[in-house]
Amino acid sequence: AGVKDYKLTYYTPEYKPQDTDILAAFRVSPQPGVPSEEAGAAVAAESSTGTWTTVWTDGLTSLDRYKGRCYHID
């Protein structure tokens, strides 16, 4: 209830990083019952365009260009 499903937008395992991308690695310990893909996608979202706060990205027309992505999980 009230929780966004980030996996649909921010988990993109087929994504290939571009030379212009900024890459970051995070260590995440999901809560019991939360899939790793959903936790990783939530980190990608909250680190970029999926924040709960109104930010300048709300006016962007190209979410796909500016969003964070979770594309690999070990």
Short mmCIF file of C-alpha atoms in Angstrom, two decimals:
data_model
loop_
_atom_site.label_atom_id
_atom_site.label_comp_id
_atom_site.label_asym_id
_atom_site.label_seq_id
_atom_site.Cartn_x
_atom_site.Cartn_y
_atom_site.Cartn_z
CA ALA A 1 0.00 0.00 0.00
CA GLY A 2 1.55 3.27 -1.09
CA VAL A 3 4.71 1.59 -2.37
CA LYS A 4 5.73 2.16 -5.97
CA ASP A 5 6.58 -0.83 -8.18
CA TYR A 6 9.97 0.40 -9.38
CA LYS A 7 10.95 -2.82 -11.15
CA LEU A 8 8.74 -2.13 -14.17
CA THR A 9 10.55 1.13 -14.99
CA TYR A 10 14.01 1.00 -13.41
CA TYR A 11 15.11 -2.67 -13.66
CA THR A 12 16.53 -3.11 -17.16
CA PRO A 13 18.75 -6.23 -17.29
CA GLU A 14 19.14 -5.94 -21.07
CA TYR A 15 20.68 -2.44 -20.79
CA LYS A 16 24.24 -1.96 -22.05
CA PRO A 17 26.03 1.02 -20.45
CA GLN A 18 27.10 3.83 -22.78
CA ASP A 19 30.48 5.58 -22.64
CA THR A 20 28.71 8.71 -21.38
CA ASP A 21 26.88 6.96 -18.50
CA ILE A 22 27.83 7.55 -14.88
CA LEU A 23 28.10 4.15 -13.17
CA ALA A 24 27.63 3.49 -9.46
CA ALA A 25 27.57 0.29 -7.40
CA PHE A 26 25.44 -0.13 -4.28
CA ARG A 27 25.34 -2.80 -1.59
CA VAL A 28 21.69 -3.49 -0.80
CA SER A 29 20.11 -5.80 1.78
CA PRO A 30 16.42 -6.14 0.82
CA GLN A 31 13.82 -6.68 3.49
CA PRO A 32 12.49 -10.24 3.73
CA GLY A 33 10.11 -10.94 0.87
CA VAL A 34 11.44 -8.14 -1.36
CA PRO A 35 13.09 -9.46 -4.54
CA SER A 36 16.64 -8.23 -5.26
CA GLU A 37 15.46 -6.82 -8.60
CA GLU A 38 12.82 -4.66 -6.90
CA ALA A 39 15.28 -3.43 -4.25
CA GLY A 40 17.88 -2.57 -6.90
CA ALA A 41 15.29 -0.81 -9.02
CA ALA A 42 14.14 1.21 -5.99
CA VAL A 43 17.73 2.38 -5.40
CA ALA A 44 18.04 3.37 -9.07
CA ALA A 45 14.73 5.23 -8.94
CA GLU A 46 15.33 7.05 -5.68
CA SER A 47 18.85 7.98 -6.85
CA SER A 48 17.49 9.63 -9.99
CA THR A 49 14.03 10.51 -11.34
CA GLY A 50 11.86 8.37 -9.04
CA THR A 51 12.17 10.41 -5.85
CA TRP A 52 9.13 11.20 -3.70
CA THR A 53 10.08 14.90 -3.79
CA THR A 54 9.14 17.25 -6.63
CA VAL A 55 12.38 18.02 -8.46
CA TRP A 56 13.46 19.63 -11.73
CA THR A 57 13.26 16.24 -13.50
CA ASP A 58 9.45 16.27 -13.20
CA GLY A 59 9.39 18.55 -16.25
CA LEU A 60 11.57 16.29 -18.39
CA THR A 61 10.07 14.75 -21.48
CA SER A 62 12.53 11.86 -21.75
CA LEU A 63 12.39 9.69 -18.63
CA ASP A 64 14.23 6.95 -20.50
CA ARG A 65 17.20 9.25 -21.09
CA TYR A 66 17.56 10.57 -17.53
CA LYS A 67 16.39 7.75 -15.25
CA GLY A 68 18.71 5.61 -13.17
CA ARG A 69 18.82 1.93 -14.07
CA CYS A 70 19.45 -1.29 -12.24
CA TYR A 71 20.85 -3.55 -14.95
CA HIS A 72 23.09 -6.02 -13.09
CA ILE A 73 22.77 -7.79 -9.73
CA ASP A 74 25.40 -10.10 -8.21
#
